[in-house]
Short mmCIF file of C-alpha atoms and ligand atoms in Angstrom, two decimals:
data_model
loop_
_atom_site.label_atom_id
_atom_site.label_comp_id
_atom_site.label_asym_id
_atom_site.label_seq_id
_atom_site.Cartn_x
_atom_site.Cartn_y
_atom_site.Cartn_z
CA MET H 265 117.21 134.90 102.36
CA LYS H 266 116.70 132.77 99.14
CA ILE H 267 113.61 130.21 100.22
CA THR H 268 113.79 126.57 98.96
CA LYS H 269 111.79 124.55 100.91
CA VAL H 270 108.63 125.42 102.72
CA LEU H 271 106.79 123.10 104.69
CA ILE H 272 103.23 122.92 105.09
CA ALA H 273 101.92 122.75 108.50
CA ASN H 274 98.70 121.73 107.94
CA ARG H 275 95.84 119.83 106.03
CA GLY H 276 92.86 120.20 102.91
CA GLU H 277 92.89 122.56 101.49
CA ILE H 278 94.62 125.85 101.99
CA ALA H 279 97.81 122.77 102.04
CA VAL H 280 96.66 122.18 98.49
CA ARG H 281 96.62 125.82 97.45
CA VAL H 282 100.02 126.26 99.66
CA VAL H 283 101.93 123.38 97.41
CA ARG H 284 100.21 124.76 94.36
CA ALA H 285 101.60 128.60 94.80
CA CYS H 286 105.86 126.60 96.27
CA ARG H 287 105.46 125.02 92.88
CA GLU H 288 104.76 127.63 90.35
CA GLN H 289 107.24 130.16 92.27
CA GLY H 290 109.93 126.35 91.86
CA ILE H 291 109.76 126.10 95.52
CA ALA H 292 110.32 122.25 97.14
CA SER H 293 106.67 121.54 98.91
CA VAL H 294 106.66 119.02 102.46
CA ALA H 295 103.46 117.81 103.85
CA VAL H 296 102.62 116.13 107.31
CA PHE H 297 99.85 113.80 107.56
CA SER H 298 98.04 112.31 110.38
CA GLU H 299 97.13 108.97 110.76
CA ALA H 300 93.58 110.06 109.12
CA ASP H 301 95.44 111.93 106.09
CA ARG H 302 97.80 109.37 104.29
CA GLU H 303 96.09 109.37 100.89
CA ALA H 304 94.78 113.35 101.71
CA LEU H 305 94.58 115.32 98.54
CA HIS H 306 97.59 117.33 99.97
CA VAL H 307 99.93 114.50 101.01
CA LEU H 308 99.29 113.26 97.07
CA MET H 309 100.22 116.53 95.85
CA ALA H 310 103.57 117.69 98.03
CA ASP H 311 106.84 116.96 96.96
CA GLU H 312 107.35 115.01 100.34
CA ALA H 313 104.91 114.22 103.34
CA TYR H 314 105.95 113.22 107.10
CA PRO H 315 103.26 111.83 109.26
CA ILE H 316 102.74 113.92 112.97
CA GLY H 317 100.87 111.33 114.35
CA PRO H 318 97.75 109.82 115.08
CA ALA H 319 94.04 111.71 113.83
CA PRO H 320 93.17 113.76 116.61
CA ALA H 321 95.02 117.50 115.89
CA THR H 322 96.30 117.82 119.26
CA GLU H 323 98.05 114.58 118.83
CA SER H 324 99.18 115.50 114.98
CA TYR H 325 98.70 119.05 113.27
CA LEU H 326 98.98 120.56 116.31
CA ARG H 327 102.04 119.34 118.16
CA ILE H 328 104.99 122.03 117.36
CA ASP H 329 107.56 119.36 118.39
CA ARG H 330 106.58 117.10 115.94
CA LEU H 331 106.11 120.05 113.05
CA VAL H 332 109.63 121.45 113.87
CA ALA H 333 111.03 118.16 113.45
CA ALA H 334 109.47 116.96 110.37
CA ALA H 335 110.79 120.54 108.78
CA LYS H 336 113.80 119.49 109.82
CA ALA H 337 114.04 116.15 108.45
CA ALA H 338 113.32 116.90 105.25
CA GLY H 339 115.59 120.02 105.12
CA ALA H 340 113.20 122.68 105.10
CA ASP H 341 113.96 126.54 105.03
CA ALA H 342 110.47 127.76 105.96
CA VAL H 343 106.97 126.90 107.42
CA HIS H 344 103.62 128.18 105.71
CA PRO H 345 101.02 127.67 109.02
CA GLY H 346 98.05 127.78 106.30
CA TYR H 347 95.08 128.99 108.72
CA GLY H 348 93.20 127.31 112.07
CA PHE H 349 95.60 125.00 113.74
CA LEU H 350 98.99 126.61 114.75
CA ALA H 351 98.26 129.87 111.92
CA GLU H 352 98.28 132.17 115.02
CA ASN H 353 100.35 130.64 117.38
CA ALA H 354 102.92 133.02 118.75
CA ALA H 355 104.64 130.03 120.35
CA PHE H 356 105.19 128.02 116.83
CA ALA H 357 106.36 131.18 115.42
CA GLU H 358 108.81 131.36 118.42
CA ALA H 359 109.97 127.48 117.89
CA CYS H 360 110.51 128.14 113.93
CA ALA H 361 112.65 130.74 114.19
CA ALA H 362 114.69 128.99 116.89
CA ALA H 363 114.71 125.64 114.62
CA GLY H 364 115.65 128.78 111.91
CA LEU H 365 113.64 127.98 110.05
CA VAL H 366 111.19 131.21 108.43
CA PHE H 367 107.54 131.50 110.09
CA VAL H 368 105.85 132.23 106.74
CA GLY H 369 103.60 134.71 108.17
CA PRO H 370 103.83 137.80 111.19
CA PRO H 371 106.25 138.01 114.15
CA PRO H 372 105.33 136.69 117.38
CA SER H 373 105.56 139.56 118.77
CA ALA H 374 102.52 141.64 116.46
CA ILE H 375 100.51 137.52 116.80
CA ARG H 376 100.62 137.07 120.75
CA ALA H 377 99.92 141.90 120.59
CA MET H 378 97.56 141.05 118.33
CA GLY H 379 95.61 137.85 119.49
CA ASP H 380 94.76 140.35 123.32
CA LYS H 381 91.99 142.61 121.39
CA THR H 382 92.35 145.26 124.04
CA ALA H 383 95.63 146.01 123.40
CA ALA H 384 94.35 146.28 119.38
CA ARG H 385 91.95 148.17 120.66
CA ARG H 386 94.68 150.12 122.43
CA ILE H 387 96.81 150.41 119.39
CA ALA H 388 93.19 151.30 117.50
CA ARG H 389 92.31 154.49 119.58
CA GLU H 390 96.21 155.38 119.60
CA MET H 391 95.75 155.89 115.82
CA GLY H 392 92.91 157.53 115.72
CA VAL H 393 91.01 154.25 114.54
CA PRO H 394 86.93 154.40 114.65
CA MET H 395 86.11 151.70 117.26
CA VAL H 396 82.69 150.84 118.85
CA PRO H 397 82.68 152.59 121.97
CA GLY H 398 83.98 150.33 124.86
CA THR H 399 87.05 149.48 127.10
CA ILE H 400 90.37 149.13 126.23
CA GLU H 401 91.43 147.67 128.91
CA PRO H 402 90.13 143.95 130.38
CA VAL H 403 87.34 144.92 133.48
CA ALA H 404 88.82 144.84 136.71
CA SER H 405 86.35 143.96 138.83
CA ASP H 406 82.17 142.75 138.57
CA ALA H 407 81.93 146.45 140.20
CA ALA H 408 83.80 148.59 137.87
CA ALA H 409 81.77 146.48 135.07
CA ARG H 410 78.50 148.00 136.29
CA THR H 411 79.89 151.38 136.00
CA THR H 412 81.55 151.24 132.83
CA ALA H 413 78.32 149.38 131.46
CA ALA H 414 76.33 151.59 132.45
CA GLU H 415 78.30 154.81 130.80
CA ILE H 416 78.68 152.79 127.49
CA GLY H 417 74.62 151.92 127.65
CA TYR H 418 72.68 148.78 127.23
CA PRO H 419 72.32 146.63 124.98
CA LEU H 420 76.15 145.38 125.53
CA MET H 421 78.72 142.71 124.20
CA ILE H 422 80.79 141.19 126.37
CA LYS H 423 83.67 139.59 124.61
CA ALA H 424 86.86 137.61 125.46
CA ALA H 425 90.00 139.85 125.65
CA LEU H 426 91.84 136.45 123.74
CA GLY H 427 88.94 135.32 121.77
CA GLY H 428 87.82 136.48 118.22
CA GLY H 429 86.17 135.62 115.52
CA GLY H 430 82.94 135.36 118.00
CA LYS H 431 84.53 132.77 120.35
CA GLY H 432 83.15 133.98 124.01
CA MET H 433 80.60 136.23 122.81
CA ARG H 434 77.78 137.40 125.02
CA LEU H 435 75.18 139.93 124.76
CA VAL H 436 73.91 142.19 127.92
CA ARG H 437 70.46 143.39 127.10
CA ALA H 438 69.43 144.88 130.97
CA ALA H 439 71.81 145.87 133.92
CA GLY H 440 70.42 143.09 135.35
CA GLU H 441 71.64 140.52 133.41
CA LEU H 442 75.59 141.70 133.71
CA GLU H 443 76.62 139.94 136.60
CA GLY H 444 75.71 136.95 135.38
CA ALA H 445 77.24 136.84 131.88
CA LEU H 446 80.29 138.07 132.69
CA ARG H 447 80.27 135.60 135.44
CA ALA H 448 79.27 133.16 132.54
CA ALA H 449 81.97 134.75 129.88
CA ARG H 450 85.04 134.62 132.54
CA SER H 451 84.23 130.79 132.71
CA GLU H 452 83.68 130.62 129.22
CA ALA H 453 86.94 132.73 128.50
CA ALA H 454 89.31 130.93 130.70
CA GLY H 455 88.10 127.36 129.75
CA ALA H 456 88.55 127.81 125.67
CA PHE H 457 91.51 130.72 126.05
CA GLY H 458 93.29 129.86 129.37
CA ASP H 459 92.85 133.92 130.52
CA SER H 460 89.28 135.20 132.60
CA ALA H 461 90.13 138.48 131.21
CA VAL H 462 87.11 139.95 129.42
CA TYR H 463 86.01 142.99 128.41
CA LEU H 464 82.99 145.46 126.77
CA GLU H 465 81.97 146.97 123.59
CA ARG H 466 78.65 149.04 122.69
CA TYR H 467 75.79 146.52 120.71
CA VAL H 468 75.69 147.26 117.19
CA SER H 469 72.48 146.02 116.23
CA GLU H 470 72.24 144.31 112.47
CA PRO H 471 75.85 145.01 111.89
CA ARG H 472 77.59 144.33 108.33
CA HIS H 473 81.00 142.47 108.56
CA VAL H 474 83.39 143.95 106.24
CA GLU H 475 86.98 143.39 106.43
CA MET H 476 90.50 144.59 105.25
CA GLN H 477 93.47 142.79 103.68
CA VAL H 478 96.39 144.43 103.99
CA LEU H 479 100.59 143.14 103.05
CA ALA H 480 103.73 144.29 104.71
CA ASP H 481 106.94 143.78 103.96
CA THR H 482 110.01 143.94 106.15
CA HIS H 483 110.69 147.07 104.55
CA GLY H 484 108.28 149.49 106.29
CA ASN H 485 106.25 149.13 102.58
CA VAL H 486 101.91 148.48 103.52
CA VAL H 487 98.99 148.40 100.86
CA HIS H 488 95.16 147.30 101.88
CA LEU H 489 94.24 145.41 98.65
CA GLY H 490 90.92 146.48 99.53
CA GLU H 491 88.10 144.57 101.17
CA ARG H 492 85.92 141.69 101.96
CA GLU H 493 81.71 141.28 102.88
CA CYS H 494 81.79 138.14 104.97
CA SER H 495 77.67 138.74 106.31
CA ILE H 496 76.51 135.49 104.80
CA GLN H 497 77.01 133.86 108.14
CA ARG H 498 75.57 130.96 110.56
CA ARG H 499 76.92 130.70 113.95
CA HIS H 500 80.12 132.80 112.83
CA GLN H 501 80.55 130.14 110.50
CA LYS H 502 81.05 131.77 107.05
CA LEU H 503 79.38 130.50 104.03
CA ILE H 504 79.57 133.43 101.94
CA GLU H 505 82.27 135.69 101.23
CA GLU H 506 82.11 138.91 98.24
CA SER H 507 84.50 141.74 96.75
CA PRO H 508 84.29 144.15 96.98
CA SER H 509 81.08 144.69 99.53
CA PRO H 510 78.01 145.95 97.57
CA CYS H 511 77.59 148.15 100.75
CA VAL H 512 81.91 149.82 100.28
CA ASP H 513 81.73 152.78 97.32
CA PRO H 514 86.10 154.33 96.97
CA ALA H 515 85.77 156.91 99.60
CA MET H 516 84.84 154.58 102.24
CA ARG H 517 87.03 151.82 100.68
CA ALA H 518 89.57 154.40 101.28
CA ARG H 519 89.47 155.90 104.48
CA MET H 520 88.62 151.60 105.63
CA GLY H 521 92.07 151.02 103.71
CA GLU H 522 94.09 153.81 105.69
CA ALA H 523 92.71 153.18 108.76
CA ALA H 524 93.67 149.15 108.54
CA CYS H 525 96.83 150.02 107.03
CA ARG H 526 97.55 152.44 110.44
CA ILE H 527 96.49 149.53 112.48
CA VAL H 528 99.18 147.48 110.86
CA GLU H 529 102.08 149.95 110.98
CA ALA H 530 101.54 150.70 114.39
CA ALA H 531 101.63 147.27 115.49
CA GLY H 532 104.79 146.47 113.41
CA TYR H 533 103.56 143.97 111.65
CA VAL H 534 104.72 142.00 108.76
CA ASN H 535 103.25 139.43 105.90
CA ALA H 536 99.74 138.91 104.91
CA GLY H 537 97.13 140.19 107.57
CA THR H 538 93.10 141.28 107.83
CA VAL H 539 92.07 144.08 109.93
CA GLU H 540 87.76 143.55 110.66
CA PHE H 541 85.75 146.17 110.92
CA LEU H 542 82.51 146.11 111.90
CA VAL H 543 79.44 148.44 109.61
CA ASP H 544 76.45 150.00 110.48
CA SER H 545 73.07 150.98 108.81
CA GLU H 546 74.23 154.13 108.73
CA ARG H 547 77.61 152.74 106.57
CA ASN H 548 79.63 153.92 109.54
CA PHE H 549 82.56 151.04 110.36
CA TYR H 550 84.60 150.33 113.54
CA PHE H 551 87.42 148.29 114.38
CA LEU H 552 87.13 145.04 115.24
CA GLU H 553 89.72 143.09 115.55
CA VAL H 554 93.55 141.91 113.32
CA ASN H 555 93.45 138.32 112.28
CA THR H 556 97.33 137.80 112.27
CA ARG H 557 97.35 135.07 108.97
CA LEU H 558 96.16 134.09 106.10
CA GLN H 559 92.13 133.90 105.18
CA VAL H 560 90.02 130.90 104.26
CA GLU H 561 88.64 133.85 102.04
CA HIS H 562 91.65 135.24 100.70
CA PRO H 563 90.69 134.45 97.01
CA VAL H 564 87.80 136.72 96.47
CA THR H 565 91.14 139.45 97.10
CA GLU H 566 93.03 137.25 94.25
CA LEU H 567 90.58 137.38 91.58
CA VAL H 568 89.79 141.20 91.89
CA THR H 569 92.95 142.74 92.70
CA GLY H 570 95.16 139.82 90.92
CA ILE H 571 97.69 139.47 93.25
CA ASP H 572 98.70 136.50 94.92
CA LEU H 573 98.64 136.27 97.89
CA VAL H 574 100.61 133.11 99.27
CA ARG H 575 103.31 133.97 96.35
CA GLU H 576 103.56 137.64 98.42
CA GLN H 577 103.15 135.78 101.54
CA LEU H 578 106.56 133.74 100.63
CA ARG H 579 108.27 136.43 98.94
CA ILE H 580 107.44 138.86 102.32
CA ALA H 581 108.96 136.06 104.19
CA ALA H 582 112.00 136.06 101.49
CA GLY H 583 112.77 139.82 102.95
CA GLU H 584 111.93 140.72 99.39
CA PRO H 585 110.28 144.00 98.88
CA LEU H 586 106.48 144.74 98.27
CA GLY H 587 107.79 146.29 94.73
CA TYR H 588 104.29 148.06 94.06
CA THR H 589 102.80 151.10 96.05
CA GLN H 590 98.42 151.34 96.74
CA ALA H 591 98.10 153.39 93.62
CA ASP H 592 98.85 150.14 91.86
CA VAL H 593 96.95 148.35 93.45
CA VAL H 594 93.14 148.39 91.29
CA PRO H 595 90.25 146.41 92.32
CA ARG H 596 88.51 145.25 89.36
CA GLY H 597 85.36 143.65 88.83
CA ALA H 598 83.43 141.00 91.75
CA ALA H 599 84.14 138.08 92.89
CA ILE H 600 82.02 135.53 95.54
CA GLU H 601 82.82 132.58 97.13
CA CYS H 602 80.85 129.69 98.35
CA ARG H 603 81.99 127.58 100.95
CA ILE H 604 81.57 123.77 99.97
CA ASN H 605 81.06 121.95 103.82
CA ALA H 606 80.79 118.20 104.41
CA GLU H 607 77.03 119.23 106.93
CA ASP H 608 74.01 118.51 106.63
CA PRO H 609 72.39 121.82 106.66
CA PHE H 610 69.10 119.66 106.76
CA GLY H 611 70.23 117.30 109.86
CA GLY H 612 71.26 120.37 111.86
CA TRP H 613 74.12 120.78 110.20
CA LEU H 614 75.80 118.36 111.84
CA PRO H 615 78.84 117.55 109.90
CA SER H 616 78.74 114.69 107.47
CA PRO H 617 81.34 112.43 107.58
CA GLY H 618 82.30 109.79 104.81
CA THR H 619 83.54 108.75 102.15
CA ILE H 620 83.06 110.65 98.46
CA THR H 621 81.63 108.10 95.94
CA GLY H 622 81.12 110.81 93.22
CA LEU H 623 82.79 114.27 92.99
CA ARG H 624 82.86 116.32 90.04
CA GLY H 625 83.95 119.69 90.50
CA ALA H 626 83.55 123.63 88.64
CA ALA H 627 84.58 124.52 86.17
CA GLY H 628 84.95 126.29 82.80
CA PRO H 629 85.64 130.78 82.00
CA TRP H 630 86.45 132.46 85.52
CA VAL H 631 85.86 129.64 88.09
CA ARG H 632 88.28 128.45 90.17
CA ASP H 633 87.98 124.84 92.42
CA ASP H 634 89.83 125.82 95.44
CA SER H 635 89.40 121.69 96.77
CA GLY H 636 91.06 119.84 99.14
CA VAL H 637 89.51 115.99 98.29
CA TYR H 638 88.85 113.80 95.51
CA GLU H 639 86.45 111.25 93.96
CA GLY H 640 87.24 107.78 96.18
CA CYS H 641 88.34 110.23 99.13
CA ALA H 642 87.24 109.98 102.94
CA VAL H 643 86.42 112.88 104.74
CA SER H 644 87.50 112.34 108.14
CA ARG H 645 85.44 113.54 111.24
CA PHE H 646 88.04 114.77 112.75
CA TYR H 647 88.68 117.74 111.54
CA ASP H 648 86.28 120.81 109.98
CA THR H 649 84.18 120.67 107.29
CA LEU H 650 85.41 122.57 104.48
CA LEU H 651 85.92 120.09 101.40
CA ALA H 652 86.21 123.12 98.80
CA LYS H 653 85.70 126.47 98.15
CA LEU H 654 83.81 127.48 94.99
CA ILE H 655 85.73 130.97 93.49
CA VAL H 656 84.31 132.84 90.76
CA TRP H 657 84.41 136.48 88.86
CA GLY H 658 82.82 138.62 86.64
CA ALA H 659 83.11 142.10 85.58
CA ASP H 660 80.06 143.12 87.73
CA ARG H 661 78.84 141.79 91.48
CA ALA H 662 75.49 140.72 89.17
CA ALA H 663 77.71 139.07 85.99
CA ALA H 664 79.12 137.24 89.28
CA ILE H 665 76.45 135.57 90.88
CA ALA H 666 75.45 134.51 87.59
CA ARG H 667 78.62 132.59 87.25
CA MET H 668 78.35 131.49 90.77
CA ALA H 669 74.70 130.09 90.54
CA ARG H 670 75.78 128.46 87.04
CA ALA H 671 79.13 126.59 88.64
CA LEU H 672 77.24 125.36 92.11
CA ALA H 673 74.72 123.70 89.69
CA GLU H 674 77.59 122.42 88.10
CA TYR H 675 79.12 120.95 90.68
CA LYS H 676 77.72 117.57 92.41
CA VAL H 677 79.26 115.53 95.34
CA VAL H 678 77.69 111.97 96.20
CA GLY H 679 78.33 110.25 99.36
CA VAL H 680 78.77 113.14 101.60
CA ARG H 681 76.34 115.53 102.12
CA THR H 682 77.13 118.84 101.55
CA THR H 683 76.21 122.70 101.87
CA ILE H 684 75.62 123.62 98.34
CA PRO H 685 72.14 123.19 98.33
CA VAL H 686 71.78 126.40 100.76
CA LEU H 687 74.52 127.63 99.41
CA ALA H 688 72.26 127.87 95.48
CA HIS H 689 69.53 129.02 97.63
CA VAL H 690 70.73 131.92 98.87
CA VAL H 691 72.69 132.96 95.14
CA ALA H 692 69.11 132.95 93.79
CA HIS H 693 67.67 134.54 96.53
CA GLU H 694 66.31 138.40 95.79
CA ASP H 695 67.82 139.67 99.17
CA PHE H 696 70.84 138.71 98.18
CA ARG H 697 71.01 139.80 94.74
CA ALA H 698 70.43 143.20 95.34
CA GLY H 699 73.08 143.05 98.51
CA ARG H 700 70.50 143.45 101.03
CA LEU H 701 73.29 141.12 103.14
CA SER H 702 72.52 140.82 106.64
CA THR H 703 73.29 138.28 109.64
CA HIS H 704 69.61 137.26 109.15
CA LEU H 705 69.58 136.71 105.86
CA LEU H 706 70.19 133.02 106.79
CA ASP H 707 67.86 132.87 109.52
CA ARG H 708 65.17 134.18 107.58
CA ILE H 709 65.26 131.83 104.33
CA LEU H 710 66.45 128.37 105.31
CA PRO H 711 62.46 127.47 106.31
CA GLU H 712 61.62 128.30 103.09
CA LEU H 713 64.61 126.16 101.53
CA ALA H 714 63.56 123.12 104.27
CA GLY H 715 59.76 123.60 102.87
CA SER H 716 60.95 122.72 99.70
CA ARG H 717 63.33 119.95 100.25
CA GLY H 718 59.90 117.28 100.55
CA ARG H 719 58.52 117.84 97.68
CA LEU H 720 63.11 117.78 95.83
CA ARG H 721 63.28 113.91 97.01
CA SER H 722 59.82 113.29 95.99
CA VAL H 723 61.13 113.94 92.59
CA ALA H 724 64.39 112.74 92.61
CA ILE H 725 62.20 109.49 94.29
CA VAL H 726 60.44 109.44 90.62
CA ALA H 727 63.24 110.34 88.63
CA ALA H 728 65.29 107.11 90.15
CA VAL H 729 62.02 105.18 89.52
CA LEU H 730 61.84 106.09 85.73
CA ALA H 731 65.73 105.96 85.56
CA GLU H 732 65.37 101.89 86.62
CA HIS H 733 62.64 101.44 84.32
CA GLU H 734 64.27 102.64 81.96
CA ARG H 735 68.06 100.28 82.40
CA LEU H 736 65.52 97.27 82.21
CA GLY H 737 64.62 98.41 78.91
CA ARG H 738 61.38 99.54 78.77
CA ARG H 739 59.96 102.59 77.53
CA THR H 740 58.73 105.68 79.89
CA LEU H 741 58.35 108.03 76.92
CA PRO H 742 55.12 107.87 74.72
CA PRO H 743 56.20 106.07 71.22
CA GLU H 744 56.37 108.77 69.19
CA ALA H 745 58.77 109.42 66.79
CA PRO H 746 62.68 111.00 68.43
CA SER H 747 63.33 114.34 67.24
CA SER H 748 67.32 114.40 65.59
CA THR H 749 68.56 115.69 69.21
CA ASP H 750 66.71 113.32 71.25
CA ALA H 751 68.13 110.55 68.21
CA TRP H 752 71.97 111.57 69.37
CA ARG H 753 71.85 112.13 73.14
CA ALA H 754 70.10 108.32 72.79
CA ALA H 755 73.11 107.05 70.88
CA LEU H 756 75.59 108.54 73.18
CA ARG H 757 73.79 106.85 76.17
CA PRO H 758 73.57 103.13 76.41
CA GLY H 759 70.83 101.74 77.54
CA VAL H 760 68.18 104.24 77.04
CA TRP H 761 65.38 103.90 74.93
CA GLY H 762 66.89 104.89 71.69
CA GLY H 763 69.83 103.16 72.38
CA ARG H 764 68.63 99.32 71.54
CA ARG H 765 67.52 100.50 67.92
C1 LIG N 1585 79.59 142.36 117.31
C2 LIG N 1585 78.33 142.35 117.06
C3 LIG N 1585 77.87 143.71 117.79
N1 LIG N 1585 78.33 144.12 118.15
N2 LIG N 1585 80.35 143.81 118.38
C4 LIG N 1585 80.61 138.44 115.46
C5 LIG N 1585 82.22 137.97 114.61
C6 LIG N 1585 83.14 138.30 115.32
N3 LIG N 1585 84.28 138.86 115.01
C7 LIG N 1585 82.02 139.85 116.19
N4 LIG N 1585 81.22 139.64 116.10
C8 LIG N 1585 79.60 140.61 116.39
N5 LIG N 1585 80.65 141.63 117.40
C9 LIG N 1585 79.27 144.03 118.69
N6 LIG N 1585 79.95 145.25 119.65
C10 LIG N 1585 77.86 141.42 116.01
C11 LIG N 1585 78.74 140.21 115.66
C12 LIG N 1585 78.22 139.72 115.15
C13 LIG N 1585 78.26 139.67 113.52
C14 LIG N 1585 78.83 140.46 113.21
C15 LIG N 1585 78.81 140.86 111.50
C16 LIG N 1585 78.58 139.78 111.19
C17 LIG N 1585 77.60 138.52 111.49
C18 LIG N 1585 77.49 138.02 112.46
C19 LIG N 1585 76.76 137.11 113.13
C20 LIG N 1585 77.37 136.82 114.70
C21 LIG N 1585 77.13 137.93 115.89
#
């Protein structure tokens, strides 16, 4: 089945990413937009764009009926869901199919099966994939939970069966806390996922989060594209991701990759997917869950494998075979991604909406700027805060880190606050550079940064005063003869002291 026109049921950088893949393949792209996104970048970049409702996502980007209607009106033959919004919604995939639209993602049955984390655990067990000790069915009652918890041992985690990504998780340190934690977890799960089912897992202390990218086509071919390390997180929001993981060697990669492929095959999975693992301090890995979507951090995998994941998603959805085997996937070098969010890391990480009055992205060799914004555009308070992803490649991890530090220093955003200063600080930190990535790295180094911020502000004020002084034509430097480079620079800068001569 040939795909000629794709409706992108998303916004921001990922919608832009999909438009680009479509254009490179000669496929027409259709954007959708809420009232807050009339002039958003994805709308300007797509071939066509359709309004789908008011700013709140529940009235626009989450409206299955309006998205399907827009796709039909535009004459699209396929729908790409991006990530977030309806990307892992089986009912959306079904609605697309019912309307004769190819859903660029896994079959609804696989989305549904992997959405239930206990069902995914049952598959992992059948396949002999190691996982954190715990239950493979939701806990039936408090009494049953008490017995099972004693077997698993404390501390343990209560997780929502339909949760994932850290939502609806609770740590239980001792038996005395179990009942209260169960009640809280159940009601949280019911509120967030419409289902109060929870399961138990032994607590893995200071784990790393390592995930395997997989691709599966409709002809039964399954390959993995290696891992991504996502341990630099804050409240389950990833800030920095990289591939390969500093803690994974080729033998471990082969074992994890094979485990990931076995799970995906057993689940009847097709398209791009991610199998998440926890890795403990002894480098044992444990299956966690399957994400049935393209992930935010997919570009690091693209840069080390040379495989365009969105192109592969579209080819797979069109029924084409992968055309290569596991042996053909050879990772090369190292890639790092930093998430540039419109958040104020010095102000409780609150969202920082507003107008981007000044913007200069990073560029240069082996630097990729997957941005969803432009200078002059508005950053809405209605959606997630991701503005752009800065991704770099280097021949090895050290080269990639040096390049990321360079690229972050080039990146300037004026008008909204961003995570850039924190990213720059982490990338410069000796623990990060040594590959000592723990969940707690961020908590440990943030106070250092907050301390230096007062001094940075003072320097900024002095610099601003001096700049104004110069602009008014007054000298700020001793009246020495300028060097030849000073004179050359000054000639190019009107208003600066050398410029008056
Ligand atoms: C865990 C865990 C410890 N033990 N499960 C967080 C994200 C979600 N996908 C799973 N998560 C965790 N699950 C057990 N049995 C600790 C975390 C966790 C975490 C894991 C990797 C990297 C950062 C993390 C931050 C908080 C919690």
